mmCIF file of C-alpha atoms in Angstrom:
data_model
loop_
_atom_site.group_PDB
_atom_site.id
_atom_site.type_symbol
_atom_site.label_atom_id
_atom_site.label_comp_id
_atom_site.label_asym_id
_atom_site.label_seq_id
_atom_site.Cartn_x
_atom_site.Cartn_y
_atom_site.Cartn_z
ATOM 1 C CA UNK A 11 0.000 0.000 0.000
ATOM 2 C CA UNK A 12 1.178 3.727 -1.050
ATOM 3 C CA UNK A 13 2.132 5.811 1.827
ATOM 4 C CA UNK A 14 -0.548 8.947 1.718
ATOM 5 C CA UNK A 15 1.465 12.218 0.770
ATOM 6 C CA UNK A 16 -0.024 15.007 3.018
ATOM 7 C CA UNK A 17 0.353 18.481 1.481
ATOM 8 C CA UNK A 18 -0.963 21.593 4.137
ATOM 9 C CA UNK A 19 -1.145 25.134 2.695
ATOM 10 C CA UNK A 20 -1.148 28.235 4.364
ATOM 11 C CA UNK A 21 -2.263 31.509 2.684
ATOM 12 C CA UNK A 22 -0.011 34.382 4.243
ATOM 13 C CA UNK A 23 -2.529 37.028 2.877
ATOM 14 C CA UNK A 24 -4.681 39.770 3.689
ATOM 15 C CA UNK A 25 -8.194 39.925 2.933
ATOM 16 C CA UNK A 26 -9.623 40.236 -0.510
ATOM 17 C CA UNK A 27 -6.372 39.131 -1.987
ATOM 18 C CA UNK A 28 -8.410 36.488 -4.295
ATOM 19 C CA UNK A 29 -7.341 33.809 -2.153
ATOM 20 C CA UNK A 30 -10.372 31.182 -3.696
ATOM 21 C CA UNK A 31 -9.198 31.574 -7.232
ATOM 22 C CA UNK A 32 -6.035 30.497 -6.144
ATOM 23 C CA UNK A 33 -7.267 27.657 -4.283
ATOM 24 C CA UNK A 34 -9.282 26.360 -7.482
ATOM 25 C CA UNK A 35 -5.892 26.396 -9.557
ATOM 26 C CA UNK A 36 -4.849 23.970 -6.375
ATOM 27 C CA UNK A 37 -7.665 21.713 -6.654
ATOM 28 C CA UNK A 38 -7.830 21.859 -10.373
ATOM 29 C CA UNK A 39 -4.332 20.257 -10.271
ATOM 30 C CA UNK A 40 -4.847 17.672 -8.196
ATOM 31 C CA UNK A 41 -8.311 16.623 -10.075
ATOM 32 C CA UNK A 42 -5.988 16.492 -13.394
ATOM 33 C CA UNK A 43 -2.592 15.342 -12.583
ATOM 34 C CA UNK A 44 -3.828 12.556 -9.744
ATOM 35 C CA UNK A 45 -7.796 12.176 -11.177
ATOM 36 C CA UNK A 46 -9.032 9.573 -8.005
ATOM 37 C CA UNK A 47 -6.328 9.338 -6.134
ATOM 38 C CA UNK A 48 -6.925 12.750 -4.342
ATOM 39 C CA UNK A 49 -9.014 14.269 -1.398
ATOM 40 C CA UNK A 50 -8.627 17.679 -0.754
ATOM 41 C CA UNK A 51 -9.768 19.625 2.562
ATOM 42 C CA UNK A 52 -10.620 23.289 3.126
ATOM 43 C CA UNK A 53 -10.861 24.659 6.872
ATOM 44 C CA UNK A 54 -12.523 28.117 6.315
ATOM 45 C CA UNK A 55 -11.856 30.733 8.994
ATOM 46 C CA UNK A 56 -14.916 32.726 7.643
ATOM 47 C CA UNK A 57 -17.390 29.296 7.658
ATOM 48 C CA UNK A 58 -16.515 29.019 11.243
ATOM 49 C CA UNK A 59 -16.905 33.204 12.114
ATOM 50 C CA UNK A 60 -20.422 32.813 10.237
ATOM 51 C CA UNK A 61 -21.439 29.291 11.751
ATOM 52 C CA UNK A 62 -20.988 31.037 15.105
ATOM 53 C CA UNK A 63 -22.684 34.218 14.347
ATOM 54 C CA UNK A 64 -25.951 32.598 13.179
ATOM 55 C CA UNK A 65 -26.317 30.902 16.052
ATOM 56 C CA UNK A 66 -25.559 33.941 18.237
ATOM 57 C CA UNK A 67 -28.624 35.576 16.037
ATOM 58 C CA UNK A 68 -30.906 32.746 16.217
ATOM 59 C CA UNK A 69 -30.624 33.508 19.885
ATOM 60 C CA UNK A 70 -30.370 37.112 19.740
ATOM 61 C CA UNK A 71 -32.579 37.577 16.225
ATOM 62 C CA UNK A 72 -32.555 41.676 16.662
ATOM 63 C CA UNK A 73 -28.685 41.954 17.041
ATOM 64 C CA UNK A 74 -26.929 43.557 13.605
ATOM 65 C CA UNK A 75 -24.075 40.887 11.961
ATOM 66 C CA UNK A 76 -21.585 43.053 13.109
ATOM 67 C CA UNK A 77 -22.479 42.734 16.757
ATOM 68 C CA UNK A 78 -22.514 39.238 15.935
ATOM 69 C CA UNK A 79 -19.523 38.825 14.866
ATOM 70 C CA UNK A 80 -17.890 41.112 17.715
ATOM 71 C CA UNK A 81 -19.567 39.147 20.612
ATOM 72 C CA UNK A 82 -18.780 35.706 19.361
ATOM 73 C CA UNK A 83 -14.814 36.160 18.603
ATOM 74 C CA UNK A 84 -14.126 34.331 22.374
ATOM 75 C CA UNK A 85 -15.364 31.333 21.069
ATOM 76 C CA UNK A 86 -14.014 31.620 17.535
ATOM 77 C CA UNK A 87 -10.386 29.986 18.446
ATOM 78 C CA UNK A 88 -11.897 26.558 20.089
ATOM 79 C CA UNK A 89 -14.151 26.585 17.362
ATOM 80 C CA UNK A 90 -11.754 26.767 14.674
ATOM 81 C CA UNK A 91 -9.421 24.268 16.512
ATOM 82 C CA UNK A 92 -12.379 21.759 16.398
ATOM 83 C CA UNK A 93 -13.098 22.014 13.154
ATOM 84 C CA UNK A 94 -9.097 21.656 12.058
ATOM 85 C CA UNK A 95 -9.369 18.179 14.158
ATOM 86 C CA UNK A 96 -12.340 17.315 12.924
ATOM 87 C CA UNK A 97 -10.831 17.373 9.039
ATOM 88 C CA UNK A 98 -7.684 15.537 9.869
ATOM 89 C CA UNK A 99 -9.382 13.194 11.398
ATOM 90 C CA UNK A 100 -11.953 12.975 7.953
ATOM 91 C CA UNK A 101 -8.253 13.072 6.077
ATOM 92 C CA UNK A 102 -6.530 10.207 8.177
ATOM 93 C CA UNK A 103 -9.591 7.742 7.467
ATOM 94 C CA UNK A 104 -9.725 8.346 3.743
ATOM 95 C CA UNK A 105 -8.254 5.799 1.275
ATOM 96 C CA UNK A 106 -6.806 8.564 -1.496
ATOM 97 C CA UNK A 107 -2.824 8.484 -1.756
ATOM 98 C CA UNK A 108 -2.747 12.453 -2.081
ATOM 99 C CA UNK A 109 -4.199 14.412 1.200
ATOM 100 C CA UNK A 110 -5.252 17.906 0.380
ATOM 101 C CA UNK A 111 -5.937 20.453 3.278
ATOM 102 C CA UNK A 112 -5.993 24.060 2.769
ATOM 103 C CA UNK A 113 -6.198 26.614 5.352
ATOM 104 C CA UNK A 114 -8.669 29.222 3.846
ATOM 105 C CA UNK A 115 -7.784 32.154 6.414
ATOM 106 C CA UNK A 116 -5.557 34.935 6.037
ATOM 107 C CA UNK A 117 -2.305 33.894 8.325
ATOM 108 C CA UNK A 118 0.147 36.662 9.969
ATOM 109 C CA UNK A 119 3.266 34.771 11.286
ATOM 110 C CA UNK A 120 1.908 34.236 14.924
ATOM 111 C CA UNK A 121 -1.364 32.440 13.616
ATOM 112 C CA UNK A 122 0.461 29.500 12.039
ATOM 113 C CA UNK A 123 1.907 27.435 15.113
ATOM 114 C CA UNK A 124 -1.499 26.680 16.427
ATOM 115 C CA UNK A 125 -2.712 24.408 13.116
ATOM 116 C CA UNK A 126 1.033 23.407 12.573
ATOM 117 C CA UNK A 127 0.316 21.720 15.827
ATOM 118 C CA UNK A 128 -2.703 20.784 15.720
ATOM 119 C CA UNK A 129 -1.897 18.829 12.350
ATOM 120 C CA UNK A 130 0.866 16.990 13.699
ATOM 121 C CA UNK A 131 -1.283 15.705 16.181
ATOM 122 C CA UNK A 132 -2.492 13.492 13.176
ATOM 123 C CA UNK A 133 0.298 12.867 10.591
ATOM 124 C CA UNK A 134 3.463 12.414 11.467
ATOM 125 C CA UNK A 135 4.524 13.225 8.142
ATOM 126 C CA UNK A 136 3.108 16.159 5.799
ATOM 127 C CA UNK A 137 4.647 18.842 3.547
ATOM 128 C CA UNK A 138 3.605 22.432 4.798
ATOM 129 C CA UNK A 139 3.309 24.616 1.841
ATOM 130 C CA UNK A 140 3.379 28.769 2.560
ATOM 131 C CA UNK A 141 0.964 30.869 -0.365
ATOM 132 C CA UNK A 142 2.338 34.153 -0.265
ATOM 133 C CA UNK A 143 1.693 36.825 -2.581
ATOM 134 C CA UNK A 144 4.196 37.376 -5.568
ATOM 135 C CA UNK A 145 5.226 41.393 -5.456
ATOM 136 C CA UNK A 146 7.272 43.363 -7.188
ATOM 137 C CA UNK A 147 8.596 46.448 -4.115
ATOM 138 C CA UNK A 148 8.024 45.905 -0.574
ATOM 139 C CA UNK A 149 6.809 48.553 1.372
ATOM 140 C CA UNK A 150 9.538 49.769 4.101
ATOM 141 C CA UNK A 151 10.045 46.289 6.057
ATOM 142 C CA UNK A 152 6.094 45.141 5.266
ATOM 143 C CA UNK A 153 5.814 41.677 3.107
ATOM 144 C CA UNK A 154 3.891 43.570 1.298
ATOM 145 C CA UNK A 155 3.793 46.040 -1.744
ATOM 146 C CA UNK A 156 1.510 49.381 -1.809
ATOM 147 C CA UNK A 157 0.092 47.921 -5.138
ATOM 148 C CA UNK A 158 -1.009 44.887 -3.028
ATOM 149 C CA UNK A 159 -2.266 46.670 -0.323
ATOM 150 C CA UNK A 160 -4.525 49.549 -2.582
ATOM 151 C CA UNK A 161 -5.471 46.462 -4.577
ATOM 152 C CA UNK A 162 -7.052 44.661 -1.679
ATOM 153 C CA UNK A 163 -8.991 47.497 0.051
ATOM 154 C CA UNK A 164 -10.182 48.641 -3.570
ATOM 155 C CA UNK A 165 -11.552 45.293 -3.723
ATOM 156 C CA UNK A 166 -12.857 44.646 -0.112
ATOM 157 C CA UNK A 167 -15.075 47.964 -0.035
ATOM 158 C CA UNK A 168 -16.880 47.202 -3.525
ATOM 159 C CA UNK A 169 -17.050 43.303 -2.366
ATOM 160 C CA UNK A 170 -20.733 42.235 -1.057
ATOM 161 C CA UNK A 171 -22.586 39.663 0.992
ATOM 162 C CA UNK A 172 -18.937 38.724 2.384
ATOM 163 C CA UNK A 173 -18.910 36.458 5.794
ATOM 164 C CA UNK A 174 -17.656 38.235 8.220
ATOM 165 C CA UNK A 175 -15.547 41.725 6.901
ATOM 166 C CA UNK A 176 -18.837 43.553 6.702
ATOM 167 C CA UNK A 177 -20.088 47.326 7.334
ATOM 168 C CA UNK A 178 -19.389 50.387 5.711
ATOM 169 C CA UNK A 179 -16.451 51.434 3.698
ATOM 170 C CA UNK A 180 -14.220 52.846 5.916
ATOM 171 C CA UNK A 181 -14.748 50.584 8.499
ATOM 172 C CA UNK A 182 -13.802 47.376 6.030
ATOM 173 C CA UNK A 183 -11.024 49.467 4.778
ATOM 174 C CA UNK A 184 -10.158 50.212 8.579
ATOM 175 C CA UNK A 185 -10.092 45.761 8.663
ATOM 176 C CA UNK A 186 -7.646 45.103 5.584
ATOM 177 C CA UNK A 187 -5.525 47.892 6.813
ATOM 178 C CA UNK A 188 -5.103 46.346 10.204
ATOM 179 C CA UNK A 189 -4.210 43.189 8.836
ATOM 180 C CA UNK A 190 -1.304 44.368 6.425
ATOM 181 C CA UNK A 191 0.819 45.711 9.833
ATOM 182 C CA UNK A 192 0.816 42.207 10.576
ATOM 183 C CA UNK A 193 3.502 41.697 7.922
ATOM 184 C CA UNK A 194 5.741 43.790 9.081
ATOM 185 C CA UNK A 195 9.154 42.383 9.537
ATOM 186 C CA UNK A 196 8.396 39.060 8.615
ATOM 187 C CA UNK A 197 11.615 37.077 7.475
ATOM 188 C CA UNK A 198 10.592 33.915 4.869
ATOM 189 C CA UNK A 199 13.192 31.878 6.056
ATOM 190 C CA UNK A 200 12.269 31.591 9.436
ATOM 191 C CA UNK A 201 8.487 30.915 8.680
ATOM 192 C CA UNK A 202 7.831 26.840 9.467
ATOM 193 C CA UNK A 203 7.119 25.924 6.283
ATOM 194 C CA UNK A 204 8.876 23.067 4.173
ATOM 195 C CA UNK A 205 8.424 24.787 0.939
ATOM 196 C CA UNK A 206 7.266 28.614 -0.125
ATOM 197 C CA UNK A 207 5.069 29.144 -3.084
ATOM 198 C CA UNK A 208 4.783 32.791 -4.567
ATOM 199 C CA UNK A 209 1.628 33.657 -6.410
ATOM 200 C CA UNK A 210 0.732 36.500 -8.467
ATOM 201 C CA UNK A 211 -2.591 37.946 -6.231
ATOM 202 C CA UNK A 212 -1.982 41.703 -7.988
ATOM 203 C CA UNK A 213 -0.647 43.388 -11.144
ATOM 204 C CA UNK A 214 2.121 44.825 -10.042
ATOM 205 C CA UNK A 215 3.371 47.432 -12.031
ATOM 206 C CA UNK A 216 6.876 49.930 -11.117
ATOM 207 C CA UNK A 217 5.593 53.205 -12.314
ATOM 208 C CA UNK A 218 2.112 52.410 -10.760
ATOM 209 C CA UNK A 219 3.644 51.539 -7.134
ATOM 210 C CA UNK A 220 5.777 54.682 -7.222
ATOM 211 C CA UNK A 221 2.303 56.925 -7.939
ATOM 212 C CA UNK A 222 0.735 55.067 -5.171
ATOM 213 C CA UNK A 223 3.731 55.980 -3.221
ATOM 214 C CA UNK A 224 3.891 59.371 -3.373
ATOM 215 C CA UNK A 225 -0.019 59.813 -3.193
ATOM 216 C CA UNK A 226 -0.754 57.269 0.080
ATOM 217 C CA UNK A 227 2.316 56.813 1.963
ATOM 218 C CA UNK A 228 2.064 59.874 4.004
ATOM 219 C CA UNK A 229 -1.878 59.023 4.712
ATOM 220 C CA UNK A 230 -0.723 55.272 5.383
ATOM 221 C CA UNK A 231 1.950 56.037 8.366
ATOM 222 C CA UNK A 232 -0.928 58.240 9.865
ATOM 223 C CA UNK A 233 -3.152 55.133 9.846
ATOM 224 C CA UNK A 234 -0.581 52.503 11.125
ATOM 225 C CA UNK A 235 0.238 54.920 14.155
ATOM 226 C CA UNK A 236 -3.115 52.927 15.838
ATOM 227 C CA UNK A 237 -3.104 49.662 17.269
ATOM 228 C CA UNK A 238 -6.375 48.634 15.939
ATOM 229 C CA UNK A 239 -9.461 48.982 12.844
ATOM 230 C CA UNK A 240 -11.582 50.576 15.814
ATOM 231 C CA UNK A 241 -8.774 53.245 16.682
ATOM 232 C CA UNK A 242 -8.503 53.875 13.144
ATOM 233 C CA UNK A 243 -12.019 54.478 12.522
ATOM 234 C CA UNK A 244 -11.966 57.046 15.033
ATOM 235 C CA UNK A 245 -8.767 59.135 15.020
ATOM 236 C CA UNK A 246 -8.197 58.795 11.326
ATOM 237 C CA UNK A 247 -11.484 59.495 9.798
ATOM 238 C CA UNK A 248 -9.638 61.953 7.059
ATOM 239 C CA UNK A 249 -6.561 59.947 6.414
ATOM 240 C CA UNK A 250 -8.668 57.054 6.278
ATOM 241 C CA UNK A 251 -11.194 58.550 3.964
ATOM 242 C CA UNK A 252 -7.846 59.911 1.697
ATOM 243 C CA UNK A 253 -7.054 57.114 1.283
ATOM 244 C CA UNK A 254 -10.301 55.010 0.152
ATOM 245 C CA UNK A 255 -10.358 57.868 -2.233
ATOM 246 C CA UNK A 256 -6.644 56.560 -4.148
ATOM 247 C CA UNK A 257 -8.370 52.736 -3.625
ATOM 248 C CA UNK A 258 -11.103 54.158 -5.341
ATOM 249 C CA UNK A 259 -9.010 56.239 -8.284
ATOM 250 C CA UNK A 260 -7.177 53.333 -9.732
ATOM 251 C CA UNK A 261 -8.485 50.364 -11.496
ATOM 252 C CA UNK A 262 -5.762 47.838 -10.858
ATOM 253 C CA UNK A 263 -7.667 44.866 -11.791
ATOM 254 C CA UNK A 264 -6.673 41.340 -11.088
ATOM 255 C CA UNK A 265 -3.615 39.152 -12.609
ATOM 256 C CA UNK A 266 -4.778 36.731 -15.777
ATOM 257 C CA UNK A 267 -6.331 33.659 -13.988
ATOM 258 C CA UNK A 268 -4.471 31.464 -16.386
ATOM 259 C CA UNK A 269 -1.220 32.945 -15.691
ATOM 260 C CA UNK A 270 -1.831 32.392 -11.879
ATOM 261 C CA UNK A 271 -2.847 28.929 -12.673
ATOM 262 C CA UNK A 272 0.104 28.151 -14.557
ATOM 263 C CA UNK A 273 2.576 29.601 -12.038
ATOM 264 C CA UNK A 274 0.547 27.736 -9.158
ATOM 265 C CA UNK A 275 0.952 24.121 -11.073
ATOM 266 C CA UNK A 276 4.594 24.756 -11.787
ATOM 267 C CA UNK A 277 5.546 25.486 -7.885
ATOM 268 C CA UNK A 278 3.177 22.244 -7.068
ATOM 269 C CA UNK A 279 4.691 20.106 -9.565
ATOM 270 C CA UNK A 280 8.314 20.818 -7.174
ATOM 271 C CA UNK A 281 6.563 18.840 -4.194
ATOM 272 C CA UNK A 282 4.960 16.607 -6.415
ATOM 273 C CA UNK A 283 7.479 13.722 -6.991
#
């Protein structure tokens, strides 16, 4: 009997990166290169958020989603926990050679020793794969480019119906901007991964960056000066509104789904031996 390969991946994104296209290029592998012999996972931080904030409503029905979603977040991390167990344990009892399990959440460096663990609680063996974002300048010591970051507000404030970032504007704006300080100072090789995949989430353009420079990265330092999307909301209402306003400006699109496919399959095919 074939020994099951066990391949984890971890997103190291922000929100509204695109993060489910790239998990269909993923999947879409797998179905052609190993047709039967596959079963792939997905743990969804957002599934678990909005399992837990309809059932805080169906108690509560006159409470907004927002409030929801604040007054459940003590239970979100035994929650998610479970339901990371609960698909390793689905994974172990399967008979497919190839084990597919991808972490659908948006992972700063500090989030990813909890699941590591958890998962080797279950397989001794397994490949841990990091998805990070392919960019062309960082910003100062952030992961991260400016294009990246503009490109991921502009699309989280005209996204709809979405889980859990929901509300106005500048208060989803107030979220994605929150989450890109988590990348600051982040070194690759010290992540715990066994292999790092970079994907192309944004079209990332030289002369572009440089405008977005010089038009948001005064407004941007203002915002990061607060410690959280609730402090931002309220002592940077006109940065914060700036800089919407340069999301808003620019149409910077999305990279060519076939091109991300085709650089996804390439950097699989390396663990795929």
């Amino acid at each position: 009997m074939e020994q099951k390969k066990v391949l984890i991946f971890f997103p190291m994104a922000i929100p509204a990166s695109g993060k489910t296209v790239l998990f269909e290029s993923i999947e879409s592998y797998y179905n052609e290169k190993h047709e039967g012999k596959t079963k792939l996972f997905i743990v969804s931080s957002d599934q678990v958020s909005l399992q837990l904030m309809n059932e805080h409503i169906a108690v509560n029905p006159n409470v907004t989603k927002e409030d929801a979603y604040q007054q459940t977040r003590k239970k979100y991390r035994t929650r998610y926990d479970n339901e990371i167990r609960a698909v390793c344990q689905k994974a172990q009892a399967c008979e497919q050679q190839f084990i597919v399990i991808i972490f659908d959440k948006n992972h700063p460096e500090n989030a990813l020793k909890g699941p590591l663990d958890i998962v080797k609680e279950y397989f001794k063996q397994f490949t841990s794969i990091g998805l990070i974002p392919k960019i062309g300048k960082p910003l100062g010591n952030n992961l991260f480019s400016i294009t990246y970051l503009v490109s991921c507000v502009q699309r989280a404030i005209k996204r709809e119906n979405h889980e859990t970032l929901v509300g106005n504007k500048e208060k989803v704006a107030s979220v994605v901007l929150f989450f890109f300080s988590f990348f600051n100072k982040v070194q690759i090789d010290k992540l715990p991964f066994n292999k790092v995949f970079y994907v192309p989430f944004t079209n990332e353009d030289g002369q572009m960056d440089q405008v977005l420079r010089e038009e948001a990265l005064e407004l941007l330092k203002i915002i990061q000066r607060e410690k959280n999307p609730e402090d931002i909301l309220n002592n940077c209402q006109e940065a914060l509104q700036k800089f919407i306003g340069i999301c808003e400006k620019y149409n910077l699109g999305f990279p060519d789904k076939n091109l991300q496919r085709e650089i996804v399959w390439k950097e699989i095919q390396t663990v795929d031996q």
